PDB file of C-alpha atoms in Angstrom:
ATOM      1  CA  UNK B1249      -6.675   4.047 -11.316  1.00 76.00           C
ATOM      2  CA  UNK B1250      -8.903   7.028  -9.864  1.00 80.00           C
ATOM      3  CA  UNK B1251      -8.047   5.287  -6.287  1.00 90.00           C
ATOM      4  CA  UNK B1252      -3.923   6.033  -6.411  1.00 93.00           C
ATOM      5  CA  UNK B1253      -3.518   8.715  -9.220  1.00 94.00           C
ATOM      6  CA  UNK B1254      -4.712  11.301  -7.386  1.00 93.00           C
ATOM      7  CA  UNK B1255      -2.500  10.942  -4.955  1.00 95.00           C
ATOM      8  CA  UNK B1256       0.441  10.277  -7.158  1.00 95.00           C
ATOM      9  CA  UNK B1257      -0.055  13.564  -9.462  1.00 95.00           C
ATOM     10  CA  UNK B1258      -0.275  15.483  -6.063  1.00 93.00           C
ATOM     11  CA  UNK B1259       2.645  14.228  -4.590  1.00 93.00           C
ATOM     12  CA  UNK B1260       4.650  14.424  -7.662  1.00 93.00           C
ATOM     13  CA  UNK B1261       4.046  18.111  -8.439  1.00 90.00           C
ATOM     14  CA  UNK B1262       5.139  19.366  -5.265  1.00 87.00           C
ATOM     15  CA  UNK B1263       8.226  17.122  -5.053  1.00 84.00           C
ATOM     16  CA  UNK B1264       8.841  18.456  -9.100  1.00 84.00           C
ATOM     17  CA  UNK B1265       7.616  22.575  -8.686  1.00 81.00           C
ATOM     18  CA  UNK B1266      10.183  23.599  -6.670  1.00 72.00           C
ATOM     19  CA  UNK B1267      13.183  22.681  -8.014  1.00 72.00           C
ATOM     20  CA  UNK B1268      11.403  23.239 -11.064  1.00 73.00           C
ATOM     21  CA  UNK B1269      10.308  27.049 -10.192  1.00 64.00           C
ATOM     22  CA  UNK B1270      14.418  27.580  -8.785  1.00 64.00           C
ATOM     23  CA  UNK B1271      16.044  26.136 -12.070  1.00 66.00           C
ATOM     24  CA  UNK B1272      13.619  28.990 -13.707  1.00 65.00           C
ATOM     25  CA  UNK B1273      14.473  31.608 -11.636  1.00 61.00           C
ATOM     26  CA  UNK B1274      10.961  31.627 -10.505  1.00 59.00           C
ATOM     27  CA  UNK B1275      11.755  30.118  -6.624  1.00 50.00           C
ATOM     28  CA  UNK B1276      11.561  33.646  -5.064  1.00 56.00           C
ATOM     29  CA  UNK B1277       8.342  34.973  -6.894  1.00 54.00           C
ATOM     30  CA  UNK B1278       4.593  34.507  -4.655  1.00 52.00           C
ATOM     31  CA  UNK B1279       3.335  31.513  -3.628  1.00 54.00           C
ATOM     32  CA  UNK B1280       5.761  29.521  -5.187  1.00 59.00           C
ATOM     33  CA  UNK B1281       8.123  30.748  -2.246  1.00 61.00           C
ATOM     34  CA  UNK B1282       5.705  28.930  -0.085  1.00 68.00           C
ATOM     35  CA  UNK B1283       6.396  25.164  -1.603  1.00 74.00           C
ATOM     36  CA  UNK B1284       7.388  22.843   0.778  1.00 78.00           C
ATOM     37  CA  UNK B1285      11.045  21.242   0.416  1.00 82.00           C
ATOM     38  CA  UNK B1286      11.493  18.202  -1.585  1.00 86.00           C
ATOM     39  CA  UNK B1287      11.966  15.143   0.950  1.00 92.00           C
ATOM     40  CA  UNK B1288      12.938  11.786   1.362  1.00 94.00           C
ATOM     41  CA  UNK B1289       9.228  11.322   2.774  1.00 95.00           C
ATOM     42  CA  UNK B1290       7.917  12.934  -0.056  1.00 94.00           C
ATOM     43  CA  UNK B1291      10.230  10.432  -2.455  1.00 95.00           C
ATOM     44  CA  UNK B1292       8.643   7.512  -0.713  1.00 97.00           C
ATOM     45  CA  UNK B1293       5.237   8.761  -1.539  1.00 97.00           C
ATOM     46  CA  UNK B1294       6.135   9.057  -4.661  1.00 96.00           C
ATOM     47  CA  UNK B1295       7.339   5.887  -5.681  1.00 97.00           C
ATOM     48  CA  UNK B1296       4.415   3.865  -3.576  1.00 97.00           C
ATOM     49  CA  UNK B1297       1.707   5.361  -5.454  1.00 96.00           C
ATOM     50  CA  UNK B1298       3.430   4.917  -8.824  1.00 96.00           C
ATOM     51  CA  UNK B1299       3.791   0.972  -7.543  1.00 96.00           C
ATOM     52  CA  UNK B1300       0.457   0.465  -6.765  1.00 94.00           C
ATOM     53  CA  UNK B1301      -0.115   2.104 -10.725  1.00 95.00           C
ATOM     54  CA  UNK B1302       2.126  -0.114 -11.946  1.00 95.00           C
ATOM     55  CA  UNK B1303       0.345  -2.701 -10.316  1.00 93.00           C
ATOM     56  CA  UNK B1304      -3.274  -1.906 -11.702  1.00 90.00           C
ATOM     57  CA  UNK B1305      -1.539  -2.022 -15.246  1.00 89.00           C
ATOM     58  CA  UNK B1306       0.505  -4.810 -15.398  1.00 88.00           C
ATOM     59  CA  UNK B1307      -0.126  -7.542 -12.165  1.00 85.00           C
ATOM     60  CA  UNK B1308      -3.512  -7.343 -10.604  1.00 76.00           C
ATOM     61  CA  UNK B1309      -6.216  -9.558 -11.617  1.00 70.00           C
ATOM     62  CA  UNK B1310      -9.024  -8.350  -9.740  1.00 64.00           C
ATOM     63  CA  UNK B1311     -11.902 -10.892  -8.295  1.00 60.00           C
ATOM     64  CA  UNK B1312     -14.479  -7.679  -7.767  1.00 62.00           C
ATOM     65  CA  UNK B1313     -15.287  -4.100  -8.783  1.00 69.00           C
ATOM     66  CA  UNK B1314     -15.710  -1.002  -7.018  1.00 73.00           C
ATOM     67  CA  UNK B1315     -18.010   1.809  -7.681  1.00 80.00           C
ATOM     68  CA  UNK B1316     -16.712   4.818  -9.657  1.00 85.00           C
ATOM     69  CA  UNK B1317     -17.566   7.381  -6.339  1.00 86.00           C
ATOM     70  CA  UNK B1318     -16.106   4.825  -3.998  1.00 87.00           C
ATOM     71  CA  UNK B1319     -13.070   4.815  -5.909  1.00 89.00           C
ATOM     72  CA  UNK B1320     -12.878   8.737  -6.352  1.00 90.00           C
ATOM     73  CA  UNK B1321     -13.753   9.420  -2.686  1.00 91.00           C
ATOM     74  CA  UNK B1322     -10.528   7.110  -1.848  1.00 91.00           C
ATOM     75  CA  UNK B1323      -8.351   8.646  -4.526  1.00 93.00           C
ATOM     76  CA  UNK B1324      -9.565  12.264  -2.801  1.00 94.00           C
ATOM     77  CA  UNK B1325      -8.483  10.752   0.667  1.00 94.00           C
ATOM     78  CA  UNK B1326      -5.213   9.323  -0.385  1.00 95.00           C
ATOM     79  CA  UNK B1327      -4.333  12.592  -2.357  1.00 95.00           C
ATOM     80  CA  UNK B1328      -4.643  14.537   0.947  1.00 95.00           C
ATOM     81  CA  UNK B1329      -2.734  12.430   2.620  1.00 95.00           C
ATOM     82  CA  UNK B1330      -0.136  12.736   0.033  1.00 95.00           C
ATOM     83  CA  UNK B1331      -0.285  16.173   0.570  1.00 94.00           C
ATOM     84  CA  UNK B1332      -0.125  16.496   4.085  1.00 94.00           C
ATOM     85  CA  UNK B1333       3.090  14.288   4.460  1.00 95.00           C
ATOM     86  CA  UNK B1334       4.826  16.237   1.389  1.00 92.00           C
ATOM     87  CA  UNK B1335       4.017  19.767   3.358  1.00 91.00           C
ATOM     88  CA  UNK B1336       4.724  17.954   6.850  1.00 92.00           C
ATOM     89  CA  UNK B1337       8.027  15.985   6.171  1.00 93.00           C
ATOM     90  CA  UNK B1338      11.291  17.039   7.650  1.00 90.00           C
ATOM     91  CA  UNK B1339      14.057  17.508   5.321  1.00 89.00           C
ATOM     92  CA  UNK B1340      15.955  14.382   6.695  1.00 85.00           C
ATOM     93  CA  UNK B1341      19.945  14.178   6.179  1.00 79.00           C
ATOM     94  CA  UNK B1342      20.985  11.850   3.313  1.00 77.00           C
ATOM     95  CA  UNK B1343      23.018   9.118   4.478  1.00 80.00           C
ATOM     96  CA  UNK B1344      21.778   9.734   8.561  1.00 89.00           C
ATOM     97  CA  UNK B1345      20.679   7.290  10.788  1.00 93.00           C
ATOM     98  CA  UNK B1346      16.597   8.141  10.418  1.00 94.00           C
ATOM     99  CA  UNK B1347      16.973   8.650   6.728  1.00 95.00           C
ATOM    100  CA  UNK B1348      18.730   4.867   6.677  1.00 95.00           C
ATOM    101  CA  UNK B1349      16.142   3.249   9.065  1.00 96.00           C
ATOM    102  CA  UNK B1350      13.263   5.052   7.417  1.00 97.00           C
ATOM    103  CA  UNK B1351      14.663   3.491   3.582  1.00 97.00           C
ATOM    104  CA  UNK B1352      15.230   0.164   4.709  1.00 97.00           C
ATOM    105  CA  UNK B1353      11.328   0.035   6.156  1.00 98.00           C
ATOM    106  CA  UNK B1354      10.349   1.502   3.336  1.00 98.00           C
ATOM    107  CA  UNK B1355      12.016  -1.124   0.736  1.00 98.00           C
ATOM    108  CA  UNK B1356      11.200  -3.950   2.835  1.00 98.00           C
ATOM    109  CA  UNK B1357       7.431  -3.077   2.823  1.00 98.00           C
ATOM    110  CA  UNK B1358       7.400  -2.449  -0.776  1.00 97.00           C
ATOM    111  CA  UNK B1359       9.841  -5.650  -1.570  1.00 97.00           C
ATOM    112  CA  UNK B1360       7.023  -7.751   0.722  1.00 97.00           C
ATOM    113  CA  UNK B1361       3.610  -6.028  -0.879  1.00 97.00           C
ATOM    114  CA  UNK B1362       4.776  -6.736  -4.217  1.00 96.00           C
ATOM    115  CA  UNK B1363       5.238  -9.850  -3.374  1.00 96.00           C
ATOM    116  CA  UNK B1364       2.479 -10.946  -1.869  1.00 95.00           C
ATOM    117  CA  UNK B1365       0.549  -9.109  -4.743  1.00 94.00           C
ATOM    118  CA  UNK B1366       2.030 -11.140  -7.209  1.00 93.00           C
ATOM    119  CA  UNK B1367       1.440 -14.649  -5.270  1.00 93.00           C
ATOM    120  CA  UNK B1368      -2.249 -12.970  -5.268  1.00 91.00           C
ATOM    121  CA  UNK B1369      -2.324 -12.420  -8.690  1.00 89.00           C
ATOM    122  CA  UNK B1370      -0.749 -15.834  -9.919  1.00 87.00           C
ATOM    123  CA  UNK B1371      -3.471 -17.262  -7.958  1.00 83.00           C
ATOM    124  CA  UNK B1372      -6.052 -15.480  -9.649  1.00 72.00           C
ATOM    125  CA  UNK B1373      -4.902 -16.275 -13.192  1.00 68.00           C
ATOM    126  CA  UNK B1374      -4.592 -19.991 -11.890  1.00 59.00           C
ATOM    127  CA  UNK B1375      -8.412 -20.146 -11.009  1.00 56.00           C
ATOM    128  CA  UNK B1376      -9.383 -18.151 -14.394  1.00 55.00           C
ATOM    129  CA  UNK B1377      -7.464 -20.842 -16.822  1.00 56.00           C
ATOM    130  CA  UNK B1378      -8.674 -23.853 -14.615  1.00 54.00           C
ATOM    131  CA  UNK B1379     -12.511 -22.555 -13.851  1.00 50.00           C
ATOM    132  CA  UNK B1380     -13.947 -21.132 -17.238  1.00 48.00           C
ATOM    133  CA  UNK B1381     -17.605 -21.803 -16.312  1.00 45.00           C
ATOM    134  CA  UNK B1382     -17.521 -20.460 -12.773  1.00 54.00           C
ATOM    135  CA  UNK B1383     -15.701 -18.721 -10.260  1.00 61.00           C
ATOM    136  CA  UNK B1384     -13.866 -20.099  -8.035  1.00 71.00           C
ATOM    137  CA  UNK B1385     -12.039 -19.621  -4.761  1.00 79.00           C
ATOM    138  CA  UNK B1386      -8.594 -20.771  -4.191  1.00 87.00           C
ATOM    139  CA  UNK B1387      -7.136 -20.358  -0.677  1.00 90.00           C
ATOM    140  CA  UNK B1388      -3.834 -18.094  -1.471  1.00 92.00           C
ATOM    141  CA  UNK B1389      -0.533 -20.304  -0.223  1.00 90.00           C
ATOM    142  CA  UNK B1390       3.086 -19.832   0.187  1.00 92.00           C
ATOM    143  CA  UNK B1391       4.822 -16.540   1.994  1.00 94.00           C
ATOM    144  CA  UNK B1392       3.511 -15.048   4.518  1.00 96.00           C
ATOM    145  CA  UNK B1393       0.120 -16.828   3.891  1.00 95.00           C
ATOM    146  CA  UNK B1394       0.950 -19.614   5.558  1.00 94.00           C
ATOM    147  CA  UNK B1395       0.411 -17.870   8.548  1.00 96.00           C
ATOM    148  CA  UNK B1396      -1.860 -14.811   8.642  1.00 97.00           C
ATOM    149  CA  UNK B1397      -4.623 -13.978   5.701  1.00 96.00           C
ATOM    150  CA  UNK B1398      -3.528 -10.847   4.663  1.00 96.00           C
ATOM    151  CA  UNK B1399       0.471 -10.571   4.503  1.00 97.00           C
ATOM    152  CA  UNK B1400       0.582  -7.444   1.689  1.00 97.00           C
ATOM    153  CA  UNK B1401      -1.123  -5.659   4.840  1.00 97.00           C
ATOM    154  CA  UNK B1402       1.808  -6.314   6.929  1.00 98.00           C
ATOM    155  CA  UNK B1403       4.142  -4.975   4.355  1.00 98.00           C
ATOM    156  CA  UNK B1404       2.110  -2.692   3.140  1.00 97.00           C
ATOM    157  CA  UNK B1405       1.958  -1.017   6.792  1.00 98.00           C
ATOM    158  CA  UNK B1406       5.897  -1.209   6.992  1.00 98.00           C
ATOM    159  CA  UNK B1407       6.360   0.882   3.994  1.00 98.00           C
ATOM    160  CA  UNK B1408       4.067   3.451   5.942  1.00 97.00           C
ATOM    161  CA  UNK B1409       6.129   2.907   8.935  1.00 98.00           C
ATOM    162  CA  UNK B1410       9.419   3.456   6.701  1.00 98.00           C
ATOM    163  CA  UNK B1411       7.368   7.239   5.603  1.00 97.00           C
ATOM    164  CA  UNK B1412       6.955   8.319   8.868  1.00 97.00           C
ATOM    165  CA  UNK B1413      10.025   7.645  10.337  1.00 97.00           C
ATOM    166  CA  UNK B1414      11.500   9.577   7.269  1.00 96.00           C
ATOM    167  CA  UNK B1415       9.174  12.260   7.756  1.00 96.00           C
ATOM    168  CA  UNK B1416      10.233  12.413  11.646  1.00 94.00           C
ATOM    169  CA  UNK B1417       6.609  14.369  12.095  1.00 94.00           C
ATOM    170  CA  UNK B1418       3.897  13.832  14.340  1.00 95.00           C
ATOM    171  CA  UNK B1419       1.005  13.660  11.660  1.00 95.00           C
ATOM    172  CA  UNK B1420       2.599  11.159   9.755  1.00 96.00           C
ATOM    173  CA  UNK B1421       2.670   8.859  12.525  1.00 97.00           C
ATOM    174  CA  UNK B1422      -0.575   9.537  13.049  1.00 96.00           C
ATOM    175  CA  UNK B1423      -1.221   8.807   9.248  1.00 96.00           C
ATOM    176  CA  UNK B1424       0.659   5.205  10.144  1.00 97.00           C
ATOM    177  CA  UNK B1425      -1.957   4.492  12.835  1.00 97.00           C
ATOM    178  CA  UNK B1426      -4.796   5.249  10.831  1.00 96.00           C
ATOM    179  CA  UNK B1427      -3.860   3.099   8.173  1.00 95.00           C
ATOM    180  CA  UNK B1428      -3.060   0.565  10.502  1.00 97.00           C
ATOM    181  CA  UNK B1429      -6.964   0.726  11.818  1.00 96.00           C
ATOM    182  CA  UNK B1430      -8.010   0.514   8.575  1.00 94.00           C
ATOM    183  CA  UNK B1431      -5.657  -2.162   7.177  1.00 96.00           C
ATOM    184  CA  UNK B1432      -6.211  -4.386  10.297  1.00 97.00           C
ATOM    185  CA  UNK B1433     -10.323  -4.116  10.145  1.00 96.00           C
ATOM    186  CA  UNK B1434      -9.588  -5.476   6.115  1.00 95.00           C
ATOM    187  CA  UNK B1435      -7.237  -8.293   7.500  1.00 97.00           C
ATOM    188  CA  UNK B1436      -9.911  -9.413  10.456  1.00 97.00           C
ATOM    189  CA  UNK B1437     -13.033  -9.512   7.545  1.00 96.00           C
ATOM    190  CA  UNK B1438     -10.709 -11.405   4.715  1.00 95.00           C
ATOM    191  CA  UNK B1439      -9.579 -13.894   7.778  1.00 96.00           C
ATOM    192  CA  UNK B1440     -13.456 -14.431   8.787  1.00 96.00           C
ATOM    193  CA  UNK B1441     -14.566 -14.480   5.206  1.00 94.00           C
ATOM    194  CA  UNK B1442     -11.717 -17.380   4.034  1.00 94.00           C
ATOM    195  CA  UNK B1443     -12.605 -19.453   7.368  1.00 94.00           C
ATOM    196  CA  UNK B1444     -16.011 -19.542   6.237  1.00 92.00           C
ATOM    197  CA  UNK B1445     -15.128 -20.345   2.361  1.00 92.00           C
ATOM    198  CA  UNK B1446     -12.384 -22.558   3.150  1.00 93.00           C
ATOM    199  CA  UNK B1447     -11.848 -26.113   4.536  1.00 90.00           C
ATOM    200  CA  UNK B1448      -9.896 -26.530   8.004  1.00 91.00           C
ATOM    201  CA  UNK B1449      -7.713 -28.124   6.023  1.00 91.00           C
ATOM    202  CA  UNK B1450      -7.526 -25.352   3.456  1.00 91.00           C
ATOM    203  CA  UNK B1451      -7.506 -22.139   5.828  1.00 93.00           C
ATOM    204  CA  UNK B1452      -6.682 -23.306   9.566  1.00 93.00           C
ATOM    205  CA  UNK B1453      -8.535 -21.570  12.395  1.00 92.00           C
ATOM    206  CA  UNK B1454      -5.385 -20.755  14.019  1.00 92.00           C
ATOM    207  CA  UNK B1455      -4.316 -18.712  11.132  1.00 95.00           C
ATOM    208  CA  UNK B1456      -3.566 -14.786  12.290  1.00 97.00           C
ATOM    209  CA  UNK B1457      -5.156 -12.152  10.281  1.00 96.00           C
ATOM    210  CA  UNK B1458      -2.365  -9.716   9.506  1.00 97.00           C
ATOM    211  CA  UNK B1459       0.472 -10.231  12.042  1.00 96.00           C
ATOM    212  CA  UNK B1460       1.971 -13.622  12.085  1.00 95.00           C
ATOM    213  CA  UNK B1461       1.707 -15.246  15.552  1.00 93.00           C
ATOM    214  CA  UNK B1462       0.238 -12.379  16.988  1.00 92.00           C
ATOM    215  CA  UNK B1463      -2.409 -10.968  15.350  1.00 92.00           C
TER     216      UNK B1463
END
């Protein structure tokens, strides 16, 4: 939770302030004149944090644990990110061309994530009702698994694609690349880490890390 609320509760009160501080009368008065616009970018945000809550809550069924401060210092990181594409974002016309290719990334990525999540998470609750004494590993199948280790990666980074292009600002894209680094660099170490768990049979050593075919 302390890794995606941040962000959420960030995003959310500057998408909410303004046309919370106009309907008041207040939209004029200090800083408050200073708020960024609400945008389609900013929407996007929005609802992909409150997924990946949604997520923790009522899908995941995680293998590991992560420290407290780890978790916080990610939380912090994703929060300014937030930030910086709610401030940043271009106020996009409803119904336009970038505003139509920007939603359509956007859902796919978050259609494909989810998922991949939830073939994750089946697999998880699979292992826990048929392995009570230990743990056990069970390469994940079906989707997009069949051909590269981490598919919710893929998505995950078309849904960031989908922000930026909404946004139409430099930054963001530069937010897409950086997540791409980092997302990649996960994909390469879960790829190594199931060839070395998993039979050839199981986890084939032609089997991509994030990008089918390619990568």
């Amino acid at each position: 939770t302390l890794i995606y609320l941040p962000a959420f509760l960030a995003s959310s009160a500057l998408y909410l302030l303004p046309e919370i501080a106009n309907r008041s009368g207040m939209g004029d008065i200090g800083a408050l004149a200073t708020l960024p616009l609400p945008t389609l970018a900013g929407k996007f945000v929005i609802v992909h944090f409150l997924k990946r809550l949604l997520e923790i809550f009522f899908l995941h069924e995680y293998s590991g644990t992560v420290s407290q401060s780890l978790s916080l210092t990610i939380g912090i990181y994703y929060a300014l990110i937030s930030l910086l594409i709610c401030c940043l974002a271009y106020p996009v016309a409803a119904g336009g061309n970038i505003a139509t290719i920007g939603a359509a990334l956007f859902s796919i990525g978050l259609a494909g994530n989810l998922y991949h999540h939830y073939l994750l998470a089946s697999l998880r609750k699979d292992s826990k009702k048929t392995s009570v004494a230990k743990k056990e590993y069970v390469a994940p199948k079906n989707g997009l698994f069949e051909y590269v280790a981490a598919p919710h990666y893929l998505f995950e980074l078309v849904g960031w694609l989908g922000i930026a292009v909404a946004a139409q600002q430099m930054n963001v894209y530069l937010v897409f690349l950086a997540m791409s680094s980092y997302l990649g660099g996960r994909a390469y170490a879960q790829n190594r880490w199931n060839r070395s768990k998993f039979s050839e049979k199981d986890w084939p050593a032609s089997r991509k890390n994030m990008v089918p075919f390619l990568f």
